[in-house]
């Protein structure tokens, strides 16, 4: 039996501009993905016989066949005709429907792990293309770099962001991405800006905003309150379509100070921004140490 234990990190959308709606209903956007050093952990084992994909524990409210981990594994089997199976254990830490990309990241980790354990050799390009079928956020996790993104999030340019610490606050609600993108009140007409302007243009606060924030604040008073509270400490923003909100801080000590003040009703954690995903750091390590044991 071969096995591999890997992280599935979270992301933040440091900015999110919705610039139009395509004919297939998907929205074109511009976003800056910041990968974090915190997330879920997945353990993969490949039994000597059988093609079953077995995942535990189950996620509340998600049928096994709909779980992005199982879908990613089956998609790989279909793509390659691979006759191997996998037993997968998920240690879930990221809130679901939180805008932290947990499900997408789980899918990306599964694609990379099984590509390696099943000796498929598909490589990052093909895995990113397969990942896009599973969700718009999957390719950035497959590629594993903080990145400027366009299209539906699949046209990626890796960026090196300044070292940063964040406090991330979960207001206790789960928000459906489809519900926010389908809402008639969402504005979809932001101008297209250049990556350069986004990164260092007309002052971060003018550009570093999220077009979903207004409608999410209106629909979810809990998010509205969380944003106002965290805004005492800096430029607080919504990530993705929510529900989590985050604030960049001047280092870990300040993050710890803010965490101590968080009211009991909210869950919160601190995280460091990474330019290279912890998943890719771990895979490089696994390569070096021959960690995928025979
Ligand atoms: C908004 C973002 C920003 O990073 O993140 P989250 O808040 O979900 O984390 C993403 O674009 C989300 O990506 P992801 O969560 O993978 O979305 P998908 O599963 O592909 O899409 C869920 C649904 O949202 C809508 N959708 C999604 C992406 C997009 N660019 N336009 C859309 O209209 C579609 O109705 C789709 O059926
Ligand atoms: N492995 C998974 N982890 C989390 N959510 C999953 C997973 N598989 C399927 N889902 C579904 O995807 C939805 C979005 O999950 P998630 O990626 O965590 O949030 P978001 O898209 O807001 O960042 C969940 O509400 C859940 O129904």
Coordinates of C-alpha atoms and ligand atoms in Angstrom, one line a residue:
X1 CA 0.0 0.0 0.0
X2 CA 1.2 3.5 -0.8
X3 CA 0.2 6.5 1.2
X4 CA 0.6 10.3 1.2
X5 CA -0.6 12.9 3.6
X6 CA -1.0 16.4 2.2
X7 CA -2.4 19.9 3.0
X8 CA -5.3 21.5 1.2
X9 CA -4.7 25.2 2.0
X10 CA -7.3 28.0 2.0
X11 CA -7.3 31.1 -0.2
X12 CA -8.4 34.7 0.2
X13 CA -9.6 36.9 -2.6
X14 CA -7.6 40.1 -1.9
X15 CA -9.8 41.8 -4.4
X16 CA -12.7 40.7 -6.6
X17 CA -14.1 42.6 -9.6
X18 CA -17.0 41.2 -11.6
X19 CA -16.6 42.5 -15.1
X20 CA -19.5 40.8 -16.9
X21 CA -21.6 37.8 -17.4
X22 CA -20.9 35.2 -20.0
X23 CA -23.5 33.4 -22.2
X24 CA -23.2 30.2 -20.1
X25 CA -24.2 32.2 -17.0
X26 CA -20.8 32.3 -15.4
X27 CA -19.3 35.6 -14.5
X28 CA -16.1 37.0 -15.8
X29 CA -14.0 38.4 -13.0
X30 CA -10.7 39.7 -12.0
X31 CA -9.3 38.6 -8.7
X32 CA -6.1 38.4 -6.7
X33 CA -5.8 35.0 -5.0
X34 CA -3.7 34.8 -1.9
X35 CA -2.9 31.3 -0.7
X36 CA -2.7 30.8 3.0
X37 CA -0.7 28.5 5.3
X38 CA -3.8 27.1 6.9
X39 CA -6.3 24.6 5.7
X40 CA -7.5 21.0 5.7
X41 CA -5.4 17.8 5.6
X42 CA -6.0 14.8 3.4
X43 CA -4.5 11.3 3.8
X44 CA -4.5 9.1 0.7
X45 CA -3.9 5.3 0.7
X46 CA -4.0 3.1 -2.4
X47 CA -5.1 -0.4 -1.6
X48 CA -3.4 -3.2 -3.6
X49 CA -6.7 -4.2 -5.3
X50 CA -10.0 -2.6 -6.3
X51 CA -11.1 0.7 -7.9
X52 CA -13.3 2.0 -5.1
X53 CA -12.9 5.5 -3.9
X54 CA -13.7 5.6 -0.2
X55 CA -13.8 8.9 1.7
X56 CA -14.3 9.4 5.5
X57 CA -15.6 11.1 7.4
X58 CA -18.6 12.2 5.4
X59 CA -19.3 16.0 5.3
X60 CA -22.7 17.1 6.7
X61 CA -25.1 17.9 3.9
X62 CA -22.8 16.7 1.1
X63 CA -23.6 13.3 -0.5
X64 CA -20.5 11.2 -1.0
X65 CA -20.8 11.3 -4.8
X66 CA -21.0 15.1 -4.7
X67 CA -18.0 15.6 -2.5
X68 CA -15.4 17.3 -4.6
X69 CA -12.7 14.9 -3.3
X70 CA -14.6 11.9 -4.7
X71 CA -15.5 13.7 -7.9
X72 CA -11.9 14.6 -8.4
X73 CA -10.7 11.0 -7.9
X74 CA -13.4 9.6 -10.2
X75 CA -12.7 12.2 -12.9
X76 CA -9.0 11.1 -12.9
X77 CA -10.1 7.5 -13.2
X78 CA -12.3 8.3 -16.1
X79 CA -9.7 10.5 -17.8
X80 CA -7.0 7.8 -17.7
X81 CA -8.8 4.5 -17.4
X82 CA -6.8 3.9 -14.2
X83 CA -7.8 0.7 -12.5
X84 CA -6.6 1.7 -9.0
X85 CA -8.7 2.9 -6.0
X86 CA -8.1 5.1 -3.0
X87 CA -9.0 5.3 0.7
X88 CA -9.1 9.0 1.7
X89 CA -9.3 10.5 5.1
X90 CA -10.3 14.2 5.4
X91 CA -9.4 16.3 8.4
X92 CA -11.7 19.3 7.8
X93 CA -10.9 22.6 9.4
X94 CA -12.1 25.2 6.9
X95 CA -15.7 26.3 7.1
X96 CA -17.8 25.2 4.2
X97 CA -19.4 28.0 2.1
X98 CA -16.9 30.3 3.7
X99 CA -15.3 31.8 0.6
X100 CA -12.0 30.2 1.6
X101 CA -12.1 27.7 -1.3
X102 CA -11.9 24.6 0.9
X103 CA -13.8 22.3 -1.4
X104 CA -11.8 23.4 -4.4
X105 CA -8.6 23.0 -2.5
X106 CA -9.6 19.5 -1.4
X107 CA -10.2 18.7 -5.1
X108 CA -6.9 20.1 -6.2
X109 CA -5.0 18.1 -3.5
X110 CA -6.8 15.0 -4.6
X111 CA -5.8 15.5 -8.2
X112 CA -2.1 16.0 -7.4
X113 CA -2.0 13.3 -4.8
X114 CA -3.6 10.6 -7.0
X115 CA -1.7 11.7 -10.1
X116 CA 1.4 10.8 -8.0
X117 CA 0.2 7.7 -6.2
X118 CA -1.4 6.2 -9.3
X119 CA 1.7 7.0 -11.4
X120 CA -0.4 8.9 -14.0
X121 CA 2.1 11.6 -14.8
X122 CA -0.6 14.0 -16.1
X123 CA 1.3 17.1 -15.0
X124 CA 0.1 20.4 -13.8
X125 CA -1.4 21.7 -17.1
X126 CA -3.8 18.7 -17.6
X127 CA -4.6 18.6 -13.9
X128 CA -5.5 22.3 -14.0
X129 CA -7.8 21.7 -17.0
X130 CA -9.5 18.8 -15.3
X131 CA -9.8 20.8 -12.2
X132 CA -11.6 23.6 -13.9
X133 CA -14.4 21.2 -14.7
X134 CA -14.9 20.6 -11.0
X135 CA -14.9 24.3 -10.0
X136 CA -13.6 27.7 -11.1
X137 CA -11.4 27.9 -8.0
X138 CA -9.6 24.6 -8.5
X139 CA -6.9 25.6 -11.0
X140 CA -5.2 28.1 -8.7
X141 CA -4.8 25.4 -6.1
X142 CA -3.5 22.9 -8.7
X143 CA -0.9 25.5 -9.9
X144 CA -0.1 26.4 -6.3
X145 CA 0.9 30.0 -6.5
X146 CA -0.8 33.2 -5.3
X147 CA -2.0 34.7 -8.5
X148 CA -3.8 37.4 -10.4
X149 CA -6.7 35.7 -12.1
X150 CA -9.1 36.5 -15.0
X151 CA -11.7 34.7 -17.0
X152 CA -13.7 32.7 -14.4
X153 CA -10.5 32.4 -12.4
X154 CA -8.6 30.1 -14.7
X155 CA -6.4 32.5 -16.5
X156 CA -3.7 32.8 -13.9
X157 CA -0.5 34.9 -13.6
X158 CA 1.6 34.0 -10.5
X159 CA 2.5 37.0 -8.3
X160 CA 4.8 37.5 -5.4
X161 CA 2.8 39.3 -2.7
X162 CA 4.4 41.0 0.2
X163 CA 4.7 38.8 3.3
X164 CA 1.4 39.2 5.2
X165 CA -0.6 38.0 8.2
X166 CA -4.3 37.9 8.4
X167 CA -7.1 37.4 10.9
X168 CA -10.0 35.5 9.3
X169 CA -13.4 35.7 10.9
X170 CA -16.3 33.3 10.3
X171 CA -19.6 35.0 11.0
X172 CA -21.4 31.6 11.4
X173 CA -23.4 31.5 8.2
X174 CA -22.8 29.4 5.1
X175 CA -23.2 31.2 1.8
X176 CA -23.9 29.6 -1.6
X177 CA -21.7 30.9 -4.3
X178 CA -24.4 30.2 -6.9
X179 CA -27.0 32.2 -4.9
X180 CA -24.8 35.3 -4.8
X181 CA -23.8 35.1 -8.5
X182 CA -27.5 34.6 -9.4
X183 CA -28.7 37.5 -7.3
X184 CA -30.4 40.3 -9.4
X185 CA -28.9 43.0 -7.1
X186 CA -25.3 42.0 -7.8
X187 CA -23.4 44.6 -9.8
X188 CA -21.5 43.0 -12.8
X189 CA -20.1 46.0 -14.5
X190 CA -16.7 46.8 -13.0
X191 CA -14.2 48.0 -15.5
X192 CA -11.4 45.7 -16.5
X193 CA -8.1 46.9 -14.9
X194 CA -4.5 45.9 -15.5
X195 CA -2.7 43.5 -13.1
X196 CA -0.1 46.3 -12.6
X197 CA -2.8 48.8 -11.5
X198 CA -4.3 46.2 -9.2
X199 CA -1.0 45.4 -7.6
X200 CA 0.4 48.8 -7.0
X201 CA -1.9 51.3 -8.8
X202 CA -4.1 54.0 -7.3
X203 CA -3.9 53.1 -3.7
X204 CA -4.8 49.6 -2.5
X205 CA -8.1 50.6 -0.8
X206 CA -9.6 52.0 -4.0
X207 CA -8.9 48.8 -5.9
X208 CA -8.8 46.2 -3.2
X209 CA -12.5 45.7 -2.8
X210 CA -14.9 42.9 -3.4
X211 CA -17.9 43.5 -5.7
X212 CA -19.9 40.8 -3.8
X213 CA -19.6 42.7 -0.5
X214 CA -22.6 45.1 -0.9
X215 CA -25.1 42.4 -1.7
X216 CA -23.7 39.9 0.9
X217 CA -23.9 42.6 3.6
X218 CA -27.5 43.3 2.7
X219 CA -28.5 39.6 2.6
X220 CA -26.5 38.5 5.7
X221 CA -26.5 40.9 8.7
X222 CA -24.0 38.6 10.5
X223 CA -21.5 39.3 7.7
X224 CA -22.3 43.0 7.9
X225 CA -21.5 43.1 11.6
X226 CA -18.4 41.0 11.3
X227 CA -17.0 43.4 8.6
X228 CA -17.8 46.4 10.7
X229 CA -16.1 44.9 13.8
X230 CA -13.0 43.7 12.0
X231 CA -12.8 47.1 10.2
X232 CA -11.7 48.7 13.5
X233 CA -8.3 47.0 12.9
X234 CA -7.6 47.7 9.2
X235 CA -9.0 47.2 5.7
X236 CA -11.5 44.4 6.4
X237 CA -12.9 42.7 3.4
X238 CA -15.1 39.8 2.3
X239 CA -13.4 36.8 0.7
X240 CA -15.1 35.4 -2.5
X241 CA -18.8 35.3 -2.0
X242 CA -18.4 35.0 1.7
X243 CA -19.2 34.2 4.4
X244 CA -15.7 34.8 5.9
X245 CA -14.2 38.2 6.3
X246 CA -10.5 39.0 6.7
X247 CA -8.1 41.8 7.7
X248 CA -4.4 42.1 6.8
X249 CA -2.3 43.0 9.9
X250 CA 1.2 44.2 10.7
X251 CA 2.6 40.8 11.6
X252 CA 1.7 37.8 13.8
X253 CA 1.8 39.7 17.1
X254 CA -0.9 42.1 16.0
X255 CA -2.9 39.2 14.6
X256 CA -2.7 37.6 18.0
X257 CA -3.9 40.8 19.7
X258 CA -6.9 41.1 17.4
X259 CA -7.7 37.4 17.9
X260 CA -7.9 38.0 21.7
X261 CA -10.6 40.6 21.1
X262 CA -12.9 38.5 18.9
X263 CA -16.3 38.2 20.5
X264 CA -17.2 34.6 21.5
X265 CA -20.0 34.3 19.0
X266 CA -17.5 34.2 16.1
X267 CA -14.8 31.7 15.2
X268 CA -11.6 33.2 14.1
X269 CA -8.1 32.2 13.2
X270 CA -4.9 33.7 12.0
X271 CA -3.0 32.8 8.9
X272 CA 0.1 33.8 7.0
X273 CA 0.0 34.5 3.2
X274 CA 2.1 32.2 1.1
X275 CA 3.3 32.7 -2.5
X276 CA 4.0 29.0 -2.9
X277 CA 1.2 26.7 -1.7
X278 CA 1.9 24.5 1.3
X279 CA 0.7 21.6 -0.9
X280 CA 3.4 22.3 -3.4
X281 CA 5.9 22.8 -0.6
X282 CA 4.9 19.4 0.8
X283 CA 5.0 17.7 -2.6
X284 CA 8.5 19.0 -3.3
X285 CA 9.4 17.6 0.1
X286 CA 7.8 14.3 -0.6
X287 CA 9.7 14.1 -3.8
X288 CA 13.0 14.8 -2.0
X289 CA 12.4 12.3 0.8
X290 CA 10.7 9.6 -1.2
X291 CA 7.8 10.0 1.2
X292 CA 5.2 8.2 -1.0
X293 CA 6.1 4.8 0.5
X294 CA 6.0 1.6 -1.4
Ligands
LIG1 C1 -16.4 33.5 -6.0 C2 -15.1 32.6 -5.9 C3 -13.9 33.6 -6.0 O1 -12.7 32.9 -5.8 O2 -15.0 31.9 -4.7 P1 -15.9 31.3 -3.5 O3 -16.6 32.4 -2.8 O4 -16.8 30.3 -4.1 O5 -14.8 30.7 -2.7 C4 -15.1 31.7 -7.1 O6 -15.1 32.4 -8.4 C5 -16.1 30.6 -7.2 O7 -15.5 29.4 -7.6 P2 -16.1 28.0 -7.2 O8 -16.5 28.0 -5.8 O9 -15.1 27.0 -7.6 O10 -17.4 28.1 -8.0 P3 -18.1 27.0 -9.0 O11 -18.3 25.7 -8.2 O12 -17.3 26.8 -10.3 O13 -19.5 27.7 -9.3 C6 -20.6 27.7 -8.4 C7 -21.7 28.5 -9.1 O14 -21.3 29.9 -9.0 C8 -21.6 30.6 -10.2 N1 -20.4 31.2 -10.7 C9 -19.2 30.8 -10.3 C10 -18.0 31.4 -10.7 C11 -18.1 32.4 -11.7 N2 -17.0 33.0 -12.2 N3 -19.3 32.8 -12.1 C12 -20.5 32.2 -11.6 O15 -21.6 32.7 -12.0 C13 -22.3 29.6 -11.1 O16 -23.7 29.7 -10.9 C14 -21.8 28.3 -10.6 O17 -22.8 27.3 -10.8
LIG2 N1 -14.7 18.4 0.1 C1 -15.5 19.5 0.2 N2 -15.2 20.4 1.1 C2 -16.1 21.5 1.3 N3 -17.2 21.6 0.6 C3 -17.5 20.7 -0.4 C4 -16.7 19.6 -0.5 N4 -17.2 18.9 -1.5 C5 -18.3 19.5 -1.9 N5 -18.5 20.6 -1.2 C6 -19.7 21.6 -1.4 O1 -19.1 22.8 -1.9 C7 -19.6 23.9 -1.3 C8 -18.6 25.1 -1.3 O2 -17.6 24.7 -0.4 P1 -16.3 25.5 -0.1 O3 -15.3 25.3 -1.2 O4 -15.8 25.1 1.2 O5 -16.7 27.0 0.0 P2 -16.5 28.3 -0.9 O6 -16.8 27.9 -2.3 O7 -17.5 29.3 -0.3 O8 -15.1 28.7 -0.7 C9 -20.0 23.4 0.1 O9 -21.0 24.2 0.7 C10 -20.4 22.0 -0.1 O10 -21.8 21.9 -0.4

